XYZ file of C-alpha atoms in Angstrom:
555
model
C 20.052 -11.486 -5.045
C 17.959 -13.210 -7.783
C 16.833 -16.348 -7.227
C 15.280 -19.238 -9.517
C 12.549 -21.065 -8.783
C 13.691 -24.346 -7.681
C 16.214 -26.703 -7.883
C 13.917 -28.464 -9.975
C 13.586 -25.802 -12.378
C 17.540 -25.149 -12.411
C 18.154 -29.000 -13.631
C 15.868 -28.330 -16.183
C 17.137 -25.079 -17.604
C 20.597 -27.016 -17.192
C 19.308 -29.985 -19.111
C 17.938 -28.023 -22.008
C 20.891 -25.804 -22.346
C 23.314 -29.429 -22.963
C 21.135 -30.582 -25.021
C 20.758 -27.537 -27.567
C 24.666 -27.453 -27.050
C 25.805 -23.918 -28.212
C 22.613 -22.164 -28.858
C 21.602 -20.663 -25.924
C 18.072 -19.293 -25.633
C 17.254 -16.166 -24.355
C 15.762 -15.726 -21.063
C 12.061 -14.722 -20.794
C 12.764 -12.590 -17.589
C 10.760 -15.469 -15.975
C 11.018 -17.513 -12.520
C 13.203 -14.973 -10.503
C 12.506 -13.559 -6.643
C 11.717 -9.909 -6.832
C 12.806 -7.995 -3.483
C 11.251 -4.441 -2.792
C 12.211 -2.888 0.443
C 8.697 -1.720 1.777
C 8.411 2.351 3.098
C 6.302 0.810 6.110
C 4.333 -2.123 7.418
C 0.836 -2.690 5.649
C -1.948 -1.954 7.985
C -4.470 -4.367 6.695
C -4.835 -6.658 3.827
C -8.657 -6.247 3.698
C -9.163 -4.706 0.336
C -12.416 -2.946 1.479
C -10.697 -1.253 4.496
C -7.094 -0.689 3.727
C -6.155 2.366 2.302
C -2.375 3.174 3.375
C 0.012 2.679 0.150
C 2.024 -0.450 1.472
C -1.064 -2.334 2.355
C -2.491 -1.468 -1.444
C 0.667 -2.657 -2.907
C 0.239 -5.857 -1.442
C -3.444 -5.944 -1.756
C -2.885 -5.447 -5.658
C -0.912 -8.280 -5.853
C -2.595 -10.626 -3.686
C -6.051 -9.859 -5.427
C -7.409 -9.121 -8.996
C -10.717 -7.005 -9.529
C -12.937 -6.626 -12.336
C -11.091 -4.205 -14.006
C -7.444 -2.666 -14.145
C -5.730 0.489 -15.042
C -2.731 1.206 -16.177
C -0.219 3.727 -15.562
C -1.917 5.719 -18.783
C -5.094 5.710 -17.233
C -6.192 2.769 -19.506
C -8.680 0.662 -18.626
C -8.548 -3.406 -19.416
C -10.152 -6.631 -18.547
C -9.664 -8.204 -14.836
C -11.900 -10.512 -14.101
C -14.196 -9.361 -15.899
C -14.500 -11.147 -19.437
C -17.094 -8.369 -20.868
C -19.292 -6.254 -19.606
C -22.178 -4.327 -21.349
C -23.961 -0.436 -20.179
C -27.832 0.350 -20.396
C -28.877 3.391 -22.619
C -29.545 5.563 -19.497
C -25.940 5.064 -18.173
C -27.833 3.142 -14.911
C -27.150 -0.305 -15.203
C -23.983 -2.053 -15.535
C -23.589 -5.818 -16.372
C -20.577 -7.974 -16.107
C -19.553 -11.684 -17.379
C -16.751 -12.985 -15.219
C -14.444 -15.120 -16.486
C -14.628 -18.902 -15.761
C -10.555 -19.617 -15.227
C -10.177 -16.862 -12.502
C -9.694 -19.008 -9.477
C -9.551 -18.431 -5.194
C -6.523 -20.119 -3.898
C -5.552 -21.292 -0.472
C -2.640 -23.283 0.425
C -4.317 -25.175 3.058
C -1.796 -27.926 3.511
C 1.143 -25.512 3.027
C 2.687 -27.456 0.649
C 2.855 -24.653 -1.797
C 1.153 -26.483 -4.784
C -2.187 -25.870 -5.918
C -3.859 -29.120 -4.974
C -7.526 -30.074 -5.557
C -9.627 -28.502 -2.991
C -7.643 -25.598 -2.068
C -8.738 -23.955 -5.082
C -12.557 -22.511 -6.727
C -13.974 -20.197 -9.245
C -14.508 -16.071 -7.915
C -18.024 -15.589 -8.425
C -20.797 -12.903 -9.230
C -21.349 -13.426 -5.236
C -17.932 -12.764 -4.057
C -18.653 -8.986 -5.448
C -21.933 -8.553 -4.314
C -20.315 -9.362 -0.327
C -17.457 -7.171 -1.138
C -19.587 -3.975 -1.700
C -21.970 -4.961 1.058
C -18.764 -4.940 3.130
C -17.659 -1.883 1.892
C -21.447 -0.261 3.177
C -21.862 -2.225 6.242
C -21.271 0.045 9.268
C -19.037 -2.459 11.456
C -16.325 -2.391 8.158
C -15.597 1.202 8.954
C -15.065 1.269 5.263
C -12.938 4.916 4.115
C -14.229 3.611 0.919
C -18.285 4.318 0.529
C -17.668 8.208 -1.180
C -16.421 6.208 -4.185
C -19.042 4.354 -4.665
C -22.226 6.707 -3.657
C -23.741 6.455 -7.460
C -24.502 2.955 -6.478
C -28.774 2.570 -6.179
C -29.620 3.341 -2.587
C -25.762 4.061 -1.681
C -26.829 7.268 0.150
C -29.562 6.191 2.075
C -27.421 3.371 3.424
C -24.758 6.004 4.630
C -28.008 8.076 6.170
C -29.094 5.026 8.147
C -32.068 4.814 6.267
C -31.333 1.492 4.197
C -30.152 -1.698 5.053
C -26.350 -1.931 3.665
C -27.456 -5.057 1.899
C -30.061 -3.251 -0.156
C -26.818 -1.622 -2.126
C -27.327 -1.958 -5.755
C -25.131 -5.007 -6.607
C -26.484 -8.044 -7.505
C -25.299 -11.427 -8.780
C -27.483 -12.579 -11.641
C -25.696 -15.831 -11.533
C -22.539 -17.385 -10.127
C -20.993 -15.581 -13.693
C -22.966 -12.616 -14.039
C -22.951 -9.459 -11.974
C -25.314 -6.325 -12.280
C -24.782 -3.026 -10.583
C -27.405 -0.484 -10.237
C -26.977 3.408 -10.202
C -28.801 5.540 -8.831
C -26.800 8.389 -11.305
C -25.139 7.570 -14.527
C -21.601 8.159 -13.175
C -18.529 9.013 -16.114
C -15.908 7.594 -13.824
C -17.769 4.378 -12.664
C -15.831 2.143 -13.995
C -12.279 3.746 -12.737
C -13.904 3.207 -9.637
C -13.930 -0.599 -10.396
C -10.199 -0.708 -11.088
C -9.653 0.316 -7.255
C -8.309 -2.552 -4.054
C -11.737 -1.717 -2.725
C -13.553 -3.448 -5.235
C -11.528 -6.460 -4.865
C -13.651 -9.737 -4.313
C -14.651 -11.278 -0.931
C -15.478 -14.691 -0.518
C -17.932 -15.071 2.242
C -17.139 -18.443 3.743
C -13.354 -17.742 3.901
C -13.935 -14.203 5.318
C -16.701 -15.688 8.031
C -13.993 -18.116 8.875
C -11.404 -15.824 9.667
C -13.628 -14.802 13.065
C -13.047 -11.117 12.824
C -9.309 -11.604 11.358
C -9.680 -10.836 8.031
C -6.636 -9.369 6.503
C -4.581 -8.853 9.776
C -2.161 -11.994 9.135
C -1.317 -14.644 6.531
C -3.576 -17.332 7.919
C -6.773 -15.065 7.627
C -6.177 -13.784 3.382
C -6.671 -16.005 0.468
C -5.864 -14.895 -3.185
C -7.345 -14.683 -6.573
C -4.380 -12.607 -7.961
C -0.936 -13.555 -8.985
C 0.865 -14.552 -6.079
C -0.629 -15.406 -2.642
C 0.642 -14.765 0.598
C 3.538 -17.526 2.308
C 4.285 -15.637 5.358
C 4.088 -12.160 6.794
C 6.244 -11.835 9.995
C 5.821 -8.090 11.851
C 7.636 -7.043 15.244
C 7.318 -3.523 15.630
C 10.206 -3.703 18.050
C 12.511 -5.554 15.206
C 14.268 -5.027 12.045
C 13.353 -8.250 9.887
C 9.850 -7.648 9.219
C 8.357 -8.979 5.762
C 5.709 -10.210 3.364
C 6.782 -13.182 1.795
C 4.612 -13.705 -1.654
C 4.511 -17.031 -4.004
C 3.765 -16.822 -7.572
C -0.391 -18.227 -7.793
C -0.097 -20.888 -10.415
C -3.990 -21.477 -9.871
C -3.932 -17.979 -11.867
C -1.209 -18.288 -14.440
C -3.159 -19.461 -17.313
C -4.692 -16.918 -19.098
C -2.270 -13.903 -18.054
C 1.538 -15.557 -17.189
C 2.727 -14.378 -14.363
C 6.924 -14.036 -14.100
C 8.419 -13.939 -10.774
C 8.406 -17.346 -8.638
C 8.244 -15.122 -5.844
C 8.026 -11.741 -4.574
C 9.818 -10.407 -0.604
C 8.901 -6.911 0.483
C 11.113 -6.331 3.427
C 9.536 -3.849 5.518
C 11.255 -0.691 6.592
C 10.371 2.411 9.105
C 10.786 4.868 6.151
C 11.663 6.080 2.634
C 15.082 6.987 3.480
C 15.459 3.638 4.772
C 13.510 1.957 1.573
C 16.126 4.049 -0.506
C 19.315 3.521 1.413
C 18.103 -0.488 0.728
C 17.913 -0.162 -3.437
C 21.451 1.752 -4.076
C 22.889 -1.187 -1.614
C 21.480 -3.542 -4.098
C 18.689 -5.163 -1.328
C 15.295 -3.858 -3.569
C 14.873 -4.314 -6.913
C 12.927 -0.981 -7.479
C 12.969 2.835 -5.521
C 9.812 5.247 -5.657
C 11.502 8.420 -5.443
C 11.590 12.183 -5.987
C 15.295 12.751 -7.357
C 16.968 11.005 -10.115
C 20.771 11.108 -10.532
C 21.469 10.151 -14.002
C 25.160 9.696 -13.288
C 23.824 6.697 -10.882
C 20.712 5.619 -13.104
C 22.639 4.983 -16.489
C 21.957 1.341 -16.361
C 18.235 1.263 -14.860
C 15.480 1.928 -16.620
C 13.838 4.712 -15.397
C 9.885 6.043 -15.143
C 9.062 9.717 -14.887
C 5.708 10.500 -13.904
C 4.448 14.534 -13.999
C 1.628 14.047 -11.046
C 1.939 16.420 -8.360
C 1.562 20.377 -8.227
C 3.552 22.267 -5.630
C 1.645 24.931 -4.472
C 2.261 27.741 -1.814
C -0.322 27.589 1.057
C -0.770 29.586 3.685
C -2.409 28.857 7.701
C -5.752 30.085 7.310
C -5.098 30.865 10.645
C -1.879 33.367 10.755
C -3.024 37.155 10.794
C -1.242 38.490 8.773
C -0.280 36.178 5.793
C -3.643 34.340 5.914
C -4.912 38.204 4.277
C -6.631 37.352 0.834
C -4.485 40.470 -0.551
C -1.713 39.045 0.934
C -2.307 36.295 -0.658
C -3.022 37.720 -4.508
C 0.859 39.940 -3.769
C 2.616 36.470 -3.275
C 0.903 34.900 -6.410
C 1.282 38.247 -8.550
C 5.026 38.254 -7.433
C 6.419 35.185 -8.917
C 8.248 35.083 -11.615
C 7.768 31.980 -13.045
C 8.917 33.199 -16.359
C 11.655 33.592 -15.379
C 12.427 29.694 -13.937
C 13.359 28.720 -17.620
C 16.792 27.448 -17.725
C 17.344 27.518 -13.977
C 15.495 24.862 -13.348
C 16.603 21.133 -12.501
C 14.221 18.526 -14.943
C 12.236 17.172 -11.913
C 10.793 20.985 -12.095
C 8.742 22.590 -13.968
C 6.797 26.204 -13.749
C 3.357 25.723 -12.784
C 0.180 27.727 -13.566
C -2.952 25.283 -12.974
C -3.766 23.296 -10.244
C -3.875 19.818 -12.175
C -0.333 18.191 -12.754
C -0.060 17.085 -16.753
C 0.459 13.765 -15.222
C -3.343 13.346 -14.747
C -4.771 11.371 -18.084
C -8.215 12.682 -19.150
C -9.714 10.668 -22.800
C -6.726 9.247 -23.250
C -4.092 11.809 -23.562
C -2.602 14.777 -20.865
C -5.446 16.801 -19.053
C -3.267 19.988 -19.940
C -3.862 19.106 -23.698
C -7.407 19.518 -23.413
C -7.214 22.187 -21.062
C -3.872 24.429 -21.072
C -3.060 25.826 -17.753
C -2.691 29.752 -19.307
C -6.276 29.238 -19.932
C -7.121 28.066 -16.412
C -4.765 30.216 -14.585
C -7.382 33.546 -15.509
C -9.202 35.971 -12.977
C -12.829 36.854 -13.359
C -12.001 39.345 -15.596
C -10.117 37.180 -18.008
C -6.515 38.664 -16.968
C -3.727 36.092 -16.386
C -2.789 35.458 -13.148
C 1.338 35.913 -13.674
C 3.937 37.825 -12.552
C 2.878 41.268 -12.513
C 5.140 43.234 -9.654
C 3.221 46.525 -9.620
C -0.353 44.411 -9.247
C 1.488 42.491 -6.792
C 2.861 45.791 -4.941
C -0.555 47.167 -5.234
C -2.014 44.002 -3.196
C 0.146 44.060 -0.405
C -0.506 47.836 0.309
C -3.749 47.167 0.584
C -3.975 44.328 2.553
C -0.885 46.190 5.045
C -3.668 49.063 4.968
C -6.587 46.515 5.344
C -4.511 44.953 8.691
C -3.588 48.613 9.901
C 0.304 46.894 9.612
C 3.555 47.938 8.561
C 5.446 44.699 8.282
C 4.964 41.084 7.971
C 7.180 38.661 10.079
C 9.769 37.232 9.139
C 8.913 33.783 8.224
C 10.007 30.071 7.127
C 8.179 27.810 4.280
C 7.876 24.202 5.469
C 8.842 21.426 3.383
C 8.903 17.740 3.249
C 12.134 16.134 3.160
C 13.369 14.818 0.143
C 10.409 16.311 -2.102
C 12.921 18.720 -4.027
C 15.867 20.518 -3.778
C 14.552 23.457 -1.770
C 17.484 25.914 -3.114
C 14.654 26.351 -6.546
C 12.418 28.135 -3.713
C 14.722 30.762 -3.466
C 13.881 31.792 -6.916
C 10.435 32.537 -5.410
C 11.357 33.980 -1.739
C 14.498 36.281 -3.622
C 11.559 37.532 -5.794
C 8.804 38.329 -2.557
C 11.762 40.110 -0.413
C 13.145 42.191 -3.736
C 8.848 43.393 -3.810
C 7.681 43.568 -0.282
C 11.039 43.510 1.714
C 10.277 40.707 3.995
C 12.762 37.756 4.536
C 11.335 33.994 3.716
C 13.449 31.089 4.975
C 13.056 27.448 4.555
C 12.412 24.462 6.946
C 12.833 21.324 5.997
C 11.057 18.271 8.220
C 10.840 14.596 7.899
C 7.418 13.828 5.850
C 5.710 12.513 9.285
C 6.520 15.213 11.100
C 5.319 17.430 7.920
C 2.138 16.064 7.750
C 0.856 16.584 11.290
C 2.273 20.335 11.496
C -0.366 20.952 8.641
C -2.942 18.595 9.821
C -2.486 20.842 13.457
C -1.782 24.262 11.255
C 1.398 24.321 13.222
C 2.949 26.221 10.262
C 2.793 29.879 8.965
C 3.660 29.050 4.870
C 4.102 25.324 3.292
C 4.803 24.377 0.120
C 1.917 21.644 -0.534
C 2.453 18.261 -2.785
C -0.725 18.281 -4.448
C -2.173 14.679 -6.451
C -4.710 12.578 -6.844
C -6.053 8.998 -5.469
C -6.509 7.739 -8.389
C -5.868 8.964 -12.005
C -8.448 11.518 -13.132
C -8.838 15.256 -12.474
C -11.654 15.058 -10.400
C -9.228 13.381 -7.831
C -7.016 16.742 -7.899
C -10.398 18.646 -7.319
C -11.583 16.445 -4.675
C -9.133 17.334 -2.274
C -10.527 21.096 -2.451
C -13.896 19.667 -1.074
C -14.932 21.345 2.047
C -14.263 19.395 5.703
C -12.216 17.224 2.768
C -9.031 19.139 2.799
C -6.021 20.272 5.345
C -5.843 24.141 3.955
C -9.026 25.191 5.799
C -10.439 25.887 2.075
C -14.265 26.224 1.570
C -16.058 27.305 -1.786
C -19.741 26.177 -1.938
C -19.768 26.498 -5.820
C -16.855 24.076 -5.910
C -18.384 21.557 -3.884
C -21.015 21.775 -6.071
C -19.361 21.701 -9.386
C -17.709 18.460 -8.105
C -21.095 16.839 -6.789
C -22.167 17.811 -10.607
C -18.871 16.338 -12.177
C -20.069 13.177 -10.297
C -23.139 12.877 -11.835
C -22.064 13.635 -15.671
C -22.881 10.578 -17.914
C -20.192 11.478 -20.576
C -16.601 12.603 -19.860
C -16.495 14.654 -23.097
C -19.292 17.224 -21.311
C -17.201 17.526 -18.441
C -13.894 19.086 -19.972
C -15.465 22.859 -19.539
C -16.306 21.865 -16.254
C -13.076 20.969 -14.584
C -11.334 23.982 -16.555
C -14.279 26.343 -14.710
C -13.545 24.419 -10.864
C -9.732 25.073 -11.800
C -10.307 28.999 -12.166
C -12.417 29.375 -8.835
C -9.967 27.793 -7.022
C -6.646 29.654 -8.280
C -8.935 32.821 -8.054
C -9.553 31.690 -4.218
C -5.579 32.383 -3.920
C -5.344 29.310 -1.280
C -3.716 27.264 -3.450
C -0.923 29.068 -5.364
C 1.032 26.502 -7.769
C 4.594 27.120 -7.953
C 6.298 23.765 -9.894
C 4.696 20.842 -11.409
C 6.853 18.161 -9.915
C 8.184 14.693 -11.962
C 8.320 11.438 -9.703
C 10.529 8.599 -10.369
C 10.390 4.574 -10.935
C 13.899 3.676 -10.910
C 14.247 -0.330 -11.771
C 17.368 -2.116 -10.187
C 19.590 -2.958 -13.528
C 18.445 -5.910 -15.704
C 14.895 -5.367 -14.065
C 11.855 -4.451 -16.209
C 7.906 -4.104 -16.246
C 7.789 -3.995 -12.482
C 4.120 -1.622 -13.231
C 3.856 1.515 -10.659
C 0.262 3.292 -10.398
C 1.608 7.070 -9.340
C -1.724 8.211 -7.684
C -2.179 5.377 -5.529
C 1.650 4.544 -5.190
C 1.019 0.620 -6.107
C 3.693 -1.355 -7.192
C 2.041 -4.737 -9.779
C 4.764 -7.297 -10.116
C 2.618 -10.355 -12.698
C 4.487 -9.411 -15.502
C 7.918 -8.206 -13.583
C 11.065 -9.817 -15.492
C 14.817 -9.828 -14.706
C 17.275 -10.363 -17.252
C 20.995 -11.486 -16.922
């Protein structure tokens, strides 16, 4: 239910409507109560620690770093005012802005009174990446930021973490020094973990920080009134107020935000078609029930076959090159539902790269090549060819009969028969499918409980290096290792211009489809959906953030 602001505020839209007698103005979308029913309880609200989706949803509301990104990939201003890069790609140095304020409701009286509010600072940075390198943080965040000067000799033990190359030039201007000139360092800057930290407040928190309402201040657009968590119950939430200490030069909308926290999706989604959350995160789209909302699709994940590096028998790198070889993905045109799409590179066309579709710049018939420049596609005598061999290789006659685990509510698994109807009609084995709940899905791969899977490949954050990254070796749950990869992406790192890097990722996707551990299958479309009269409620599709400043409901 939408709620205004106050009282206050009612008598004074009242007021101004009788006095303008007829002619009504139209509402702004401001000053309503935004309700999201929450897949989870946050963990933490400590930007440089958090990194579970619910807690980064809140942390991106709560906070406001130097720069932002939207859901293009498109960097702006936080608060940051300008910001200026050396010759040699090394040095970067930042002007904050001056009206970008801490708040604290000290006396609870939810008004910004004096005292209870001061300027972020240069300083507040410098902490916050000191945090993110000291040792007792436990930061999962220092691999983001290892082009910082001295980053890696901190993470041997050989540096103090406060010798990390960030340094406040005064209380307005902030330098960071690289040790590499890094293409993506700014991206990085867009992330929760490079939120601000004020010292003082976080000292006085005695070891808190983050864990409750009492120990997290804000300098975003709303701070936080209460957040109430009993494992045991069913009325857990984060109760958010609109941070008028911040509303000046960017307005912020709602008056106040609620995320009710539940113990899953299905739970989050039963909440939004009974009219209890304003906006659903979600794999499937009815349009007969959407016709109203206004809906986002976002192309970011790759479904790929996968196969346990541990099985005999499937694990065989023949067997492997037969499954690829015998899919007719051709022949998925017009039998597929619109959240599908045949998929022959490893990065999603969801992934922005210089401002437009990586799959613009680099098509996926170009990446999806062998050695030999031949396209890996449906071939069925190649793919025949394969499995003999590897049956020969294995001194076997038949494969087992075997199930593909799935995630529930990822897709409508009867598209997979397309695949498994081709692979019995070509090798004669039988494929069936076993859907789990996602929880249960995740720790079956992380414990390669599994024989087949079909994987939801995406990125962190919004660039194809994030896709790659998850190949890394010891960085990934298929048991995948490829020295040359690792070292393509420790070079992709290091480039100072994006525009030299475009060969690059198109050469990382090749070794890894020509690896045959990864075999994509779909490119799969996520949804926004908007509860009607809702709009510009932002959602960042890589690291599944939800931004509510500029969030509006109309009547």
């Amino acid at each position: 239910m939408k709620k205004i602001l106050s009282v206050f505020t009612a008598a004074v839209v009242a007021s101004s409507v009788f006095l303008t007698g007829c002619n009504e103005t139209k509402s702004d979308g401001a000053n309503y109560t935004f309700d999201y029913a929450m897949p989870g309880n946050p963990e933490s609200l400590d930007p440089q620690y958090a990194s579970d989706e619910n807690s980064m949803t809140v942390i991106g509301n709560l906070f406001l770093g130097l720069m932002t990104m939207d859901d293009s990939g498109v960097l702006s201003n936080g608060v940051a005012d300008s910001y200026t890069v050396s010759d040699d790609g090394l040095t970067y140095t930042f002007q904050l802005k001056k009206d970008c304020y801490w708040f604290f409701d000290d006396n609870e009286n939810e008004e910004v009174d004096d005292g209870e509010y001061y300027p972020v600072t240069a300083h507040d940075f410098v902490f916050a990446f000191q945090r993110i390198f000291n040792p007792e943080t436990c930061s999962p965040h220092k691999e983001s930021f290892l082009c910082l000067k001295n980053a890696e000799g901190i993470v041997k033990g050989e540096q103090d973490y406060q010798e990390i190359g960030v340094r406040a030039a005064s209380d307005t201007e902030l330098v960071f020094e690289l040790d590499y000139a890094n293409a993506g360092f700014l991206n990085s800057l867009a992330s929760t973990a490079a939120m601000p930290c004020n010292e003082d407040f976080f000292n006085s928190t005695k070891g808190r920080y983050g864990l409750d309402d009492k120990s997290v201040m804000s300098n975003g657009a709303f701070f936080v009134r209460q957040w109430f968590y009993d494992p045991y119950g069913h009325d857990n939430f984060v109760y958010m107020q609109r941070n008028l200490a911040n509303d000046k030069h960017d307005k912020i909308y709602p008056s106040f935000l609620n995320f009710y926290i539940k113990d899953s999706r299905q739970e989050s989604e039963a909440s939004f078609w009974d009219g209890e959350s304003d906006v659903l995160l979600t794999f499937m789209n009815d349009k007969k029930n959407t016709k109203e909302n206004i809906v986002k699709q976002y192309d970011n994940y790759t479904l790929g076959i996968i196969v346990n590096p541990e099985d005999s028998g499937y694990s065989n790198k023949n067997i492997r090159k037969a499954l690829a070889y015998g899919i007719d993905k051709a022949g998925f045109e017009g039998n597929l539902s619109e959240d599908l799409k045949p998929a022959y590179g490893v990065i999603p066309p969801g992934v922005s790269f210089l401002n437009k579709s990586y799959r613009e710049l680099n098509s996926e018939k170009t990446a999806s090549v062998t050695a030999d420049g031949t396209s890996i596609d449906y071939n069925p005598e190649l793919a025949v060819s394969y499995y003999e061999e590897g049956m020969s290789i294995m001194d076997k006659k038949s494969l087992d009969n075997i199930k593909i685990l799935v995630p529930e509510n990822l897709m409508d698994t009867e598209y997979l028969h397309l695949v498994t109807q081709n692979w019995q009609t070509l090798f004669g084995f039988y494929i069936g499918i076993e859907e789990v709940p996602e929880d249960e899905y995740a720790q079956r791969i992380k414990d390669n409980d599994y024989t087949m899977a079909i994987y939801p490949l995406t990125g962190d954050y919004n660039s194809p290096s994030a896709i790659l990254e998850k190949f890394k070796s010891g960085y990934n749950d298929l048991g995948y290792s490829n020295t040359e990869l690792d070292n393509i992406i420790k070079e992709l790192k290091s480039l100072d211009n994006y525009n030299n890097s475009v060969e690059t990722y198109l050469k990382a996707e090749q070794i890894i489809l020509n690896d045959f551990y990864f075999i994509p299958v779909f490119y799969k479309t996520e949804y926004e959906i908007m509860g009607v009269g809702n709009d510009d409620i932002f959602f960042d599709p890589f690291t599944k953030q939800l931004f509510f400043r500029h969030a509006k409901y109309y009547e």
